[in-house]
């Protein structure tokens, strides 16, 4: 296989629906994996990562061999990283360190901006991202060691900003609970982002931490439409379960934020006010939103999904996206990548602000503290006499 043909297979062109007279109804893209093999998944395809020298595609040789291929099943490998805290210096986000207990995410959200990270593992940002997962079972021990380091200075650790710490495999691995136990013992602040109602399992720890201003939780509610939510986020908690999780967190005194994220024009932007209203009635006091982001492979994966599930909206959605991204599918510029630019982006922002004002949201924001931090004792460390 030549390098040119390999590149073409890795990055197949995404052709918009035909406008020719008499053209058949919008078919699924040729790159899509058979529906039964990817049942319960978000991505339609599994193209090779952008760093791979060769690409592999399913090809019917005439012997019906494709029918023998098994469905995509979730597999979990161990991540042997020696450190668990990741640093960043992005000027448009409110934290400089984070933890990701898992790499890849079984929730399968088709728009997930973390999908391209799977290419660094030699895996596909498509179906591999949501079925070939890596777990860090020793993350609590690594975290304790890093917190105990002589030069460590505490600041809020964000968890769930890349992949969801409460995705389905957390029920078995309980890595996130172990991390919270370490942070609680050390008096270290944490901010959590999730789409899973499983976060309520850890209310006992989060409540203790919240009493000392050490914890807050944000839950993303993308849509209240069960069909859209299941299609777009196939293995994430249902919208009612997320709202119930927000209610339980708020009732327990844990600062809870609803995130309308991502806002997708002509798909879920009409629900902004309804989502905020439902969250406010659940007891939430804070809210935020993020505009759809389509970096690298996410763009083509989202296009494939949109053409397969909402072909009548394909052109309108991408026209509006480009109107908010300076004529491009994505603009990674700091300061504007989260909210976009232009009249449509301004209107979405203004609608969000007006709804929050009417509902009394964002009047006060929970602030976490580092005043309670105590370095964990390292193994073999002599105790102080004073």
C-alpha positions as a LaTeX table, in Angstrom:
\begin{tabular}{lrrr}
\hline
Residue & $x$ (\AA) & $y$ (\AA) & $z$ (\AA) \\
\hline
Unk1 & 0.00 & 0.00 & 0.00 \\
Unk2 & 1.43 & 3.37 & $-0.99$ \\
Unk3 & 1.77 & 6.20 & 1.51 \\
Unk4 & $-0.69$ & 8.28 & $-0.52$ \\
Unk5 & $-3.36$ & 5.57 & $-0.51$ \\
Unk6 & $-2.73$ & 4.96 & 3.19 \\
Unk7 & $-3.38$ & 8.62 & 3.93 \\
Unk8 & $-6.57$ & 8.53 & 1.89 \\
Unk9 & $-7.85$ & 5.57 & 3.87 \\
Unk10 & $-6.98$ & 7.13 & 7.21 \\
Unk11 & $-8.71$ & 10.37 & 6.34 \\
Unk12 & $-11.56$ & 9.47 & 3.97 \\
Unk13 & $-13.39$ & 12.48 & 2.53 \\
Unk14 & $-16.76$ & 13.20 & 4.08 \\
Unk15 & $-19.08$ & 13.90 & 1.19 \\
Unk16 & $-22.26$ & 15.83 & 1.93 \\
Unk17 & $-25.59$ & 14.36 & 0.87 \\
Unk18 & $-26.14$ & 14.43 & $-2.87$ \\
Unk19 & $-28.23$ & 17.22 & $-4.31$ \\
Unk20 & $-28.60$ & 15.58 & $-7.71$ \\
Unk21 & $-32.11$ & 15.11 & $-9.02$ \\
Unk22 & $-33.47$ & 11.71 & $-8.20$ \\
Unk23 & $-30.68$ & 10.93 & $-5.72$ \\
Unk24 & $-31.55$ & 8.23 & $-3.16$ \\
Unk25 & $-32.23$ & 9.13 & 0.47 \\
Unk26 & $-29.14$ & 10.01 & 2.43 \\
Unk27 & $-27.22$ & 6.72 & 2.88 \\
Unk28 & $-24.81$ & 6.02 & 5.71 \\
Unk29 & $-21.28$ & 6.90 & 4.81 \\
Unk30 & $-19.23$ & 4.18 & 3.18 \\
Unk31 & $-16.70$ & 4.34 & 6.04 \\
Unk32 & $-19.29$ & 3.37 & 8.66 \\
Unk33 & $-18.96$ & 0.08 & 10.52 \\
Unk34 & $-21.92$ & $-2.29$ & 10.32 \\
Unk35 & $-24.67$ & $-1.11$ & 12.67 \\
Unk36 & $-24.92$ & $-4.37$ & 14.63 \\
Unk37 & $-21.16$ & $-4.43$ & 15.32 \\
Unk38 & $-21.26$ & $-0.93$ & 16.81 \\
Unk39 & $-24.61$ & $-1.17$ & 18.57 \\
Unk40 & $-24.65$ & 1.00 & 21.67 \\
Unk41 & $-21.68$ & 3.06 & 20.47 \\
Unk42 & $-21.46$ & 6.70 & 19.43 \\
Unk43 & $-18.96$ & 6.78 & 16.57 \\
Unk44 & $-19.90$ & 5.40 & 13.17 \\
Unk45 & $-16.38$ & 4.45 & 12.07 \\
Unk46 & $-12.97$ & 3.35 & 13.33 \\
Unk47 & $-10.39$ & 4.96 & 11.05 \\
Unk48 & $-6.72$ & 4.50 & 11.99 \\
Unk49 & $-5.03$ & 7.14 & 14.11 \\
Unk50 & $-3.30$ & 10.00 & 12.32 \\
Unk51 & 0.17 & 8.86 & 13.41 \\
Unk52 & $-0.09$ & 5.38 & 11.91 \\
Unk53 & 1.99 & 4.55 & 8.81 \\
Unk54 & $-0.69$ & 2.17 & 7.52 \\
Unk55 & $-4.46$ & 2.03 & 7.69 \\
Unk56 & $-6.76$ & $-0.96$ & 8.00 \\
Unk57 & $-10.31$ & $-0.97$ & 6.71 \\
Unk58 & $-13.06$ & $-3.58$ & 6.62 \\
Unk59 & $-13.30$ & $-4.96$ & 3.09 \\
Unk60 & $-15.82$ & $-7.47$ & 1.78 \\
Unk61 & $-13.91$ & $-9.99$ & $-0.33$ \\
Unk62 & $-17.09$ & $-11.62$ & $-1.59$ \\
Unk63 & $-17.05$ & $-14.47$ & 0.92 \\
Unk64 & $-19.30$ & $-12.71$ & 3.45 \\
Unk65 & $-16.34$ & $-12.51$ & 5.84 \\
Unk66 & $-17.57$ & $-9.19$ & 7.24 \\
Unk67 & $-20.57$ & $-11.00$ & 8.71 \\
Unk68 & $-18.21$ & $-13.05$ & 10.87 \\
Unk69 & $-16.60$ & $-10.05$ & 12.54 \\
Unk70 & $-17.53$ & $-9.78$ & 16.24 \\
Unk71 & $-19.23$ & $-6.70$ & 17.73 \\
Unk72 & $-17.10$ & $-4.10$ & 19.50 \\
Unk73 & $-16.72$ & $-5.08$ & 23.14 \\
Unk74 & $-15.21$ & $-3.00$ & 25.91 \\
Unk75 & $-11.72$ & $-4.09$ & 26.93 \\
Unk76 & $-9.63$ & $-2.53$ & 29.68 \\
Unk77 & $-5.83$ & $-2.43$ & 29.81 \\
Unk78 & $-3.63$ & $-1.08$ & 32.57 \\
Unk79 & $-1.97$ & 2.32 & 32.27 \\
Unk80 & 1.45 & 2.15 & 33.90 \\
Unk81 & 2.17 & 5.88 & 34.04 \\
Unk82 & 4.46 & 6.85 & 36.91 \\
Unk83 & 2.66 & 10.14 & 37.58 \\
Unk84 & $-1.03$ & 10.88 & 37.81 \\
Unk85 & $-1.23$ & 14.70 & 37.99 \\
Unk86 & $-1.17$ & 16.37 & 34.57 \\
Unk87 & $-0.17$ & 20.03 & 34.31 \\
Unk88 & $-1.34$ & 22.64 & 31.81 \\
Unk89 & $-0.81$ & 26.35 & 31.23 \\
Unk90 & $-3.87$ & 27.14 & 29.10 \\
Unk91 & $-4.91$ & 30.72 & 29.92 \\
Unk92 & $-8.64$ & 30.23 & 29.28 \\
Unk93 & $-9.40$ & 27.47 & 31.78 \\
Unk94 & $-9.61$ & 27.80 & 35.54 \\
Unk95 & $-7.17$ & 25.10 & 36.64 \\
Unk96 & $-3.53$ & 24.25 & 36.09 \\
Unk97 & $-3.59$ & 20.56 & 37.04 \\
Unk98 & $-5.88$ & 17.60 & 36.49 \\
Unk99 & $-6.20$ & 13.85 & 36.92 \\
Unk100 & $-7.62$ & 11.35 & 34.43 \\
Unk101 & $-8.21$ & 7.96 & 36.08 \\
Unk102 & $-9.05$ & 6.49 & 32.66 \\
Unk103 & $-7.98$ & 6.96 & 29.05 \\
Unk104 & $-10.79$ & 6.54 & 26.56 \\
Unk105 & $-14.43$ & 6.73 & 27.63 \\
Unk106 & $-17.19$ & 4.18 & 27.30 \\
Unk107 & $-19.88$ & 6.86 & 27.35 \\
Unk108 & $-19.23$ & 7.20 & 23.62 \\
Unk109 & $-20.23$ & 10.86 & 23.26 \\
Unk110 & $-19.73$ & 11.46 & 19.55 \\
Unk111 & $-18.60$ & 15.07 & 20.01 \\
Unk112 & $-16.00$ & 14.36 & 22.72 \\
Unk113 & $-12.97$ & 16.62 & 22.20 \\
Unk114 & $-10.76$ & 14.05 & 23.98 \\
Unk115 & $-11.13$ & 11.50 & 21.18 \\
Unk116 & $-7.96$ & 12.60 & 19.30 \\
Unk117 & $-5.82$ & 11.65 & 22.33 \\
Unk118 & $-6.35$ & 7.97 & 21.49 \\
Unk119 & $-4.26$ & 8.46 & 18.36 \\
Unk120 & $-1.20$ & 8.88 & 20.62 \\
Unk121 & $-1.77$ & 5.28 & 21.75 \\
Unk122 & $-1.83$ & 3.94 & 18.18 \\
Unk123 & $-5.62$ & 3.53 & 18.44 \\
Unk124 & $-8.55$ & 5.05 & 16.60 \\
Unk125 & $-10.32$ & 8.13 & 17.97 \\
Unk126 & $-13.49$ & 6.46 & 16.65 \\
Unk127 & $-14.83$ & 3.22 & 18.07 \\
Unk128 & $-11.50$ & 2.34 & 19.73 \\
Unk129 & $-11.84$ & 5.41 & 21.95 \\
Unk130 & $-15.04$ & 4.10 & 23.50 \\
Unk131 & $-14.21$ & 0.38 & 23.56 \\
Unk132 & $-10.43$ & 0.07 & 24.17 \\
Unk133 & $-9.93$ & 1.73 & 27.52 \\
Unk134 & $-6.95$ & 2.16 & 29.83 \\
Unk135 & $-7.29$ & 2.33 & 33.62 \\
Unk136 & $-4.87$ & 3.59 & 36.28 \\
Unk137 & $-5.63$ & 1.39 & 39.32 \\
Unk138 & $-2.59$ & 2.71 & 41.21 \\
Unk139 & $-3.68$ & 6.33 & 40.75 \\
Unk140 & $-4.53$ & 6.85 & 44.47 \\
Unk141 & $-1.06$ & 5.68 & 45.56 \\
Unk142 & 0.66 & 7.79 & 42.89 \\
Unk143 & $-1.41$ & 10.81 & 43.91 \\
Unk144 & $-0.48$ & 10.41 & 47.56 \\
Unk145 & 3.19 & 10.26 & 46.61 \\
Unk146 & 2.95 & 13.42 & 44.47 \\
Unk147 & 1.08 & 15.36 & 47.16 \\
Unk148 & 3.80 & 14.40 & 49.63 \\
Unk149 & 6.63 & 15.68 & 47.40 \\
Unk150 & 8.71 & 18.45 & 49.09 \\
Unk151 & 8.00 & 21.10 & 46.47 \\
Unk152 & 4.30 & 20.47 & 45.99 \\
Unk153 & 2.04 & 23.52 & 46.33 \\
Unk154 & $-1.71$ & 22.80 & 46.54 \\
Unk155 & $-4.22$ & 24.21 & 44.07 \\
Unk156 & $-7.53$ & 22.79 & 42.92 \\
Unk157 & $-7.22$ & 19.53 & 40.99 \\
Unk158 & $-9.75$ & 19.12 & 38.18 \\
Unk159 & $-11.02$ & 15.62 & 37.42 \\
Unk160 & $-13.18$ & 14.74 & 34.41 \\
Unk161 & $-11.97$ & 17.49 & 32.10 \\
Unk162 & $-10.73$ & 14.96 & 29.52 \\
Unk163 & $-12.47$ & 11.61 & 30.04 \\
Unk164 & $-15.23$ & 10.87 & 32.52 \\
Unk165 & $-14.01$ & 9.55 & 35.90 \\
Unk166 & $-17.44$ & 8.01 & 36.55 \\
Unk167 & $-17.81$ & 6.11 & 33.29 \\
Unk168 & $-19.29$ & 2.57 & 33.60 \\
Unk169 & $-16.02$ & 0.73 & 34.40 \\
Unk170 & $-15.62$ & 2.87 & 37.55 \\
Unk171 & $-18.27$ & 0.64 & 39.17 \\
Unk172 & $-15.74$ & $-2.18$ & 39.11 \\
Unk173 & $-12.40$ & $-0.37$ & 39.46 \\
Unk174 & $-13.40$ & 2.30 & 42.03 \\
Unk175 & $-10.32$ & 4.36 & 41.14 \\
Unk176 & $-12.14$ & 7.66 & 41.52 \\
Unk177 & $-13.32$ & 6.77 & 45.00 \\
Unk178 & $-9.74$ & 5.93 & 45.99 \\
Unk179 & $-8.56$ & 9.30 & 44.66 \\
Unk180 & $-11.23$ & 11.13 & 46.65 \\
Unk181 & $-10.21$ & 9.30 & 49.81 \\
Unk182 & $-6.63$ & 10.53 & 49.36 \\
Unk183 & $-7.74$ & 14.11 & 48.68 \\
Unk184 & $-10.14$ & 14.08 & 51.64 \\
Unk185 & $-7.44$ & 12.87 & 54.00 \\
Unk186 & $-4.95$ & 15.45 & 52.71 \\
Unk187 & $-7.48$ & 18.32 & 52.79 \\
Unk188 & $-6.90$ & 19.02 & 49.10 \\
Unk189 & $-9.54$ & 20.81 & 46.92 \\
Unk190 & $-11.07$ & 19.07 & 43.89 \\
Unk191 & $-13.46$ & 20.02 & 41.10 \\
Unk192 & $-15.27$ & 17.21 & 39.27 \\
Unk193 & $-16.95$ & 17.17 & 35.85 \\
Unk194 & $-19.10$ & 14.19 & 34.84 \\
Unk195 & $-22.14$ & 12.99 & 32.89 \\
Unk196 & $-22.76$ & 10.08 & 35.22 \\
Unk197 & $-25.18$ & 9.67 & 38.10 \\
Unk198 & $-22.59$ & 7.31 & 39.62 \\
Unk199 & $-21.08$ & 10.37 & 41.28 \\
Unk200 & $-23.81$ & 10.07 & 43.92 \\
Unk201 & $-22.11$ & 6.89 & 45.18 \\
Unk202 & $-19.39$ & 9.11 & 46.65 \\
Unk203 & $-21.66$ & 11.66 & 48.32 \\
Unk204 & $-20.39$ & 10.54 & 51.71 \\
Unk205 & $-16.83$ & 11.66 & 50.90 \\
Unk206 & $-17.86$ & 14.71 & 48.86 \\
Unk207 & $-20.13$ & 15.93 & 51.65 \\
Unk208 & $-17.29$ & 15.80 & 54.19 \\
Unk209 & $-15.06$ & 17.68 & 51.79 \\
Unk210 & $-17.72$ & 20.25 & 50.91 \\
Unk211 & $-18.12$ & 21.18 & 54.58 \\
Unk212 & $-14.49$ & 22.34 & 54.43 \\
Unk213 & $-14.89$ & 24.01 & 50.99 \\
Unk214 & $-12.84$ & 21.28 & 49.35 \\
Unk215 & $-15.18$ & 19.90 & 46.66 \\
Unk216 & $-17.59$ & 20.92 & 43.94 \\
Unk217 & $-19.24$ & 18.92 & 41.14 \\
Unk218 & $-20.41$ & 19.89 & 37.66 \\
Unk219 & $-22.74$ & 17.64 & 35.69 \\
Unk220 & $-23.18$ & 18.10 & 31.96 \\
Unk221 & $-26.78$ & 17.99 & 30.72 \\
Unk222 & $-26.65$ & 18.19 & 26.94 \\
Unk223 & $-30.31$ & 17.55 & 26.17 \\
Unk224 & $-33.60$ & 16.67 & 27.85 \\
Unk225 & $-34.68$ & 14.77 & 24.73 \\
Unk226 & $-34.13$ & 11.07 & 25.56 \\
Unk227 & $-33.78$ & 10.06 & 21.90 \\
Unk228 & $-31.16$ & 12.70 & 21.12 \\
Unk229 & $-29.29$ & 12.02 & 24.36 \\
Unk230 & $-29.17$ & 8.25 & 23.76 \\
Unk231 & $-28.06$ & 8.68 & 20.15 \\
Unk232 & $-25.41$ & 11.29 & 20.91 \\
Unk233 & $-24.21$ & 9.96 & 24.32 \\
Unk234 & $-25.17$ & 6.26 & 24.15 \\
Unk235 & $-23.75$ & 4.99 & 27.45 \\
Unk236 & $-23.97$ & 8.09 & 29.60 \\
Unk237 & $-26.66$ & 8.48 & 32.28 \\
Unk238 & $-30.08$ & 9.54 & 31.04 \\
Unk239 & $-31.08$ & 13.21 & 31.44 \\
Unk240 & $-33.52$ & 12.47 & 34.33 \\
Unk241 & $-30.79$ & 10.58 & 36.21 \\
Unk242 & $-28.37$ & 13.48 & 35.78 \\
Unk243 & $-30.95$ & 15.94 & 37.10 \\
Unk244 & $-31.63$ & 13.63 & 40.05 \\
Unk245 & $-27.88$ & 13.46 & 40.74 \\
Unk246 & $-27.78$ & 17.28 & 40.78 \\
Unk247 & $-30.70$ & 17.26 & 43.24 \\
Unk248 & $-28.97$ & 14.79 & 45.55 \\
Unk249 & $-25.68$ & 16.67 & 45.47 \\
Unk250 & $-27.38$ & 19.99 & 46.20 \\
Unk251 & $-29.44$ & 18.47 & 49.03 \\
Unk252 & $-26.22$ & 17.14 & 50.57 \\
Unk253 & $-24.69$ & 20.63 & 50.61 \\
Unk254 & $-22.21$ & 19.88 & 47.81 \\
Unk255 & $-21.81$ & 22.85 & 45.41 \\
Unk256 & $-23.31$ & 21.62 & 42.13 \\
Unk257 & $-23.10$ & 23.19 & 38.68 \\
Unk258 & $-25.11$ & 22.32 & 35.59 \\
Unk259 & $-23.14$ & 22.50 & 32.36 \\
Unk260 & $-25.08$ & 22.95 & 29.13 \\
Unk261 & $-22.27$ & 21.41 & 27.16 \\
Unk262 & $-21.79$ & 21.26 & 24.35 \\
Unk263 & $-24.26$ & 23.65 & 22.78 \\
Unk264 & $-24.79$ & 22.47 & 19.18 \\
Unk265 & $-26.58$ & 24.98 & 16.93 \\
Unk266 & $-29.78$ & 23.70 & 15.29 \\
Unk267 & $-29.58$ & 20.50 & 17.35 \\
Unk268 & $-29.84$ & 21.27 & 21.07 \\
Unk269 & $-29.45$ & 25.05 & 21.38 \\
Unk270 & $-33.23$ & 25.42 & 21.65 \\
Unk271 & $-33.08$ & 23.56 & 24.98 \\
Unk272 & $-30.79$ & 25.98 & 26.86 \\
Unk273 & $-33.58$ & 27.59 & 28.88 \\
Unk274 & $-35.35$ & 24.28 & 29.60 \\
Unk275 & $-32.16$ & 22.64 & 30.88 \\
Unk276 & $-31.34$ & 25.58 & 33.13 \\
Unk277 & $-34.90$ & 25.67 & 34.47 \\
Unk278 & $-34.87$ & 21.94 & 35.26 \\
Unk279 & $-31.49$ & 22.23 & 36.99 \\
Unk280 & $-32.60$ & 25.25 & 39.04 \\
Unk281 & $-35.64$ & 23.29 & 40.25 \\
Unk282 & $-33.21$ & 20.52 & 41.27 \\
Unk283 & $-31.49$ & 22.99 & 43.59 \\
Unk284 & $-28.51$ & 23.97 & 41.45 \\
Unk285 & $-27.10$ & 27.46 & 42.05 \\
Unk286 & $-24.45$ & 27.66 & 39.31 \\
Unk287 & $-24.42$ & 27.08 & 35.55 \\
Unk288 & $-22.07$ & 27.27 & 32.59 \\
Unk289 & $-22.03$ & 26.39 & 28.90 \\
Unk290 & $-19.51$ & 25.46 & 26.21 \\
Unk291 & $-19.95$ & 25.66 & 22.45 \\
Unk292 & $-19.35$ & 22.52 & 20.36 \\
Unk293 & $-15.67$ & 21.97 & 19.62 \\
Unk294 & $-14.51$ & 19.91 & 16.61 \\
Unk295 & $-10.71$ & 19.51 & 16.78 \\
Unk296 & $-8.83$ & 17.07 & 14.53 \\
Unk297 & $-10.66$ & 13.74 & 14.05 \\
Unk298 & $-13.73$ & 14.88 & 15.98 \\
Unk299 & $-14.86$ & 16.91 & 12.99 \\
Unk300 & $-15.23$ & 13.93 & 10.64 \\
Unk301 & $-16.64$ & 11.68 & 13.35 \\
Unk302 & $-19.33$ & 14.27 & 14.14 \\
Unk303 & $-20.09$ & 14.72 & 10.44 \\
Unk304 & $-20.54$ & 10.98 & 9.97 \\
Unk305 & $-22.83$ & 10.79 & 12.99 \\
Unk306 & $-24.87$ & 13.82 & 11.90 \\
Unk307 & $-25.35$ & 12.50 & 8.37 \\
Unk308 & $-26.37$ & 9.07 & 9.66 \\
Unk309 & $-28.84$ & 10.34 & 12.30 \\
Unk310 & $-29.95$ & 13.86 & 11.31 \\
Unk311 & $-29.18$ & 14.19 & 7.59 \\
Unk312 & $-31.82$ & 16.90 & 7.13 \\
Unk313 & $-29.92$ & 19.17 & 9.52 \\
Unk314 & $-26.41$ & 18.51 & 8.22 \\
Unk315 & $-25.97$ & 21.66 & 6.13 \\
Unk316 & $-27.71$ & 23.96 & 8.57 \\
Unk317 & $-25.68$ & 22.74 & 11.56 \\
Unk318 & $-22.33$ & 23.16 & 9.82 \\
Unk319 & $-23.28$ & 26.54 & 8.35 \\
Unk320 & $-23.99$ & 27.83 & 11.85 \\
Unk321 & $-20.85$ & 26.22 & 13.28 \\
Unk322 & $-18.71$ & 28.00 & 10.69 \\
Unk323 & $-20.52$ & 31.27 & 11.36 \\
Unk324 & $-19.35$ & 30.98 & 14.98 \\
Unk325 & $-15.82$ & 29.80 & 14.14 \\
Unk326 & $-14.67$ & 32.50 & 11.72 \\
Unk327 & $-15.68$ & 30.48 & 8.65 \\
Unk328 & $-13.92$ & 27.30 & 9.79 \\
Unk329 & $-15.15$ & 24.08 & 11.35 \\
Unk330 & $-13.04$ & 24.81 & 14.43 \\
Unk331 & $-11.02$ & 27.67 & 15.84 \\
Unk332 & $-8.59$ & 26.67 & 18.60 \\
Unk333 & $-7.73$ & 30.23 & 19.63 \\
Unk334 & $-7.58$ & 30.72 & 23.38 \\
Unk335 & $-10.32$ & 32.91 & 24.72 \\
Unk336 & $-12.81$ & 32.15 & 21.94 \\
Unk337 & $-12.64$ & 28.37 & 21.50 \\
Unk338 & $-15.17$ & 27.75 & 24.28 \\
Unk339 & $-17.76$ & 30.34 & 23.27 \\
Unk340 & $-17.18$ & 31.17 & 19.59 \\
Unk341 & $-17.56$ & 34.51 & 17.84 \\
Unk342 & $-20.11$ & 36.29 & 15.66 \\
Unk343 & $-23.84$ & 37.09 & 15.97 \\
Unk344 & $-25.02$ & 33.51 & 16.55 \\
Unk345 & $-22.46$ & 32.92 & 19.32 \\
Unk346 & $-23.40$ & 36.25 & 20.90 \\
Unk347 & $-27.11$ & 35.33 & 20.81 \\
Unk348 & $-26.47$ & 31.96 & 22.50 \\
Unk349 & $-24.42$ & 33.67 & 25.19 \\
Unk350 & $-27.05$ & 36.31 & 25.78 \\
Unk351 & $-29.86$ & 33.74 & 26.00 \\
Unk352 & $-27.83$ & 31.80 & 28.56 \\
Unk353 & $-27.16$ & 34.94 & 30.63 \\
Unk354 & $-30.81$ & 36.06 & 30.60 \\
Unk355 & $-32.05$ & 32.60 & 31.62 \\
Unk356 & $-29.52$ & 32.44 & 34.48 \\
Unk357 & $-30.55$ & 35.87 & 35.67 \\
Unk358 & $-34.25$ & 34.95 & 35.69 \\
Unk359 & $-33.56$ & 31.73 & 37.59 \\
Unk360 & $-31.18$ & 33.32 & 40.09 \\
Unk361 & $-28.20$ & 31.26 & 38.95 \\
Unk362 & $-24.57$ & 32.35 & 39.31 \\
Unk363 & $-25.37$ & 34.94 & 41.97 \\
Unk364 & $-22.56$ & 33.46 & 44.01 \\
Unk365 & $-19.90$ & 30.96 & 43.02 \\
Unk366 & $-18.45$ & 28.35 & 45.35 \\
Unk367 & $-14.80$ & 28.97 & 46.15 \\
Unk368 & $-12.53$ & 26.17 & 47.23 \\
Unk369 & $-9.70$ & 26.59 & 49.71 \\
Unk370 & $-6.25$ & 25.13 & 50.27 \\
Unk371 & $-6.18$ & 26.12 & 53.94 \\
Unk372 & $-6.77$ & 22.56 & 55.12 \\
Unk373 & $-3.99$ & 20.94 & 53.11 \\
Unk374 & $-1.64$ & 18.64 & 55.00 \\
Unk375 & 1.04 & 16.75 & 53.11 \\
Unk376 & 0.57 & 12.98 & 53.32 \\
Unk377 & 3.30 & 11.19 & 55.24 \\
Unk378 & 5.64 & 9.39 & 52.88 \\
Unk379 & 6.48 & 5.78 & 53.51 \\
Unk380 & 9.36 & 5.58 & 55.99 \\
Unk381 & 9.20 & 9.30 & 56.80 \\
Unk382 & 10.09 & 10.11 & 60.42 \\
Unk383 & 7.31 & 11.86 & 62.35 \\
Unk384 & 7.96 & 15.35 & 63.67 \\
Unk385 & 8.28 & 15.83 & 67.45 \\
Unk386 & 6.76 & 19.33 & 67.29 \\
\hline
\end{tabular}
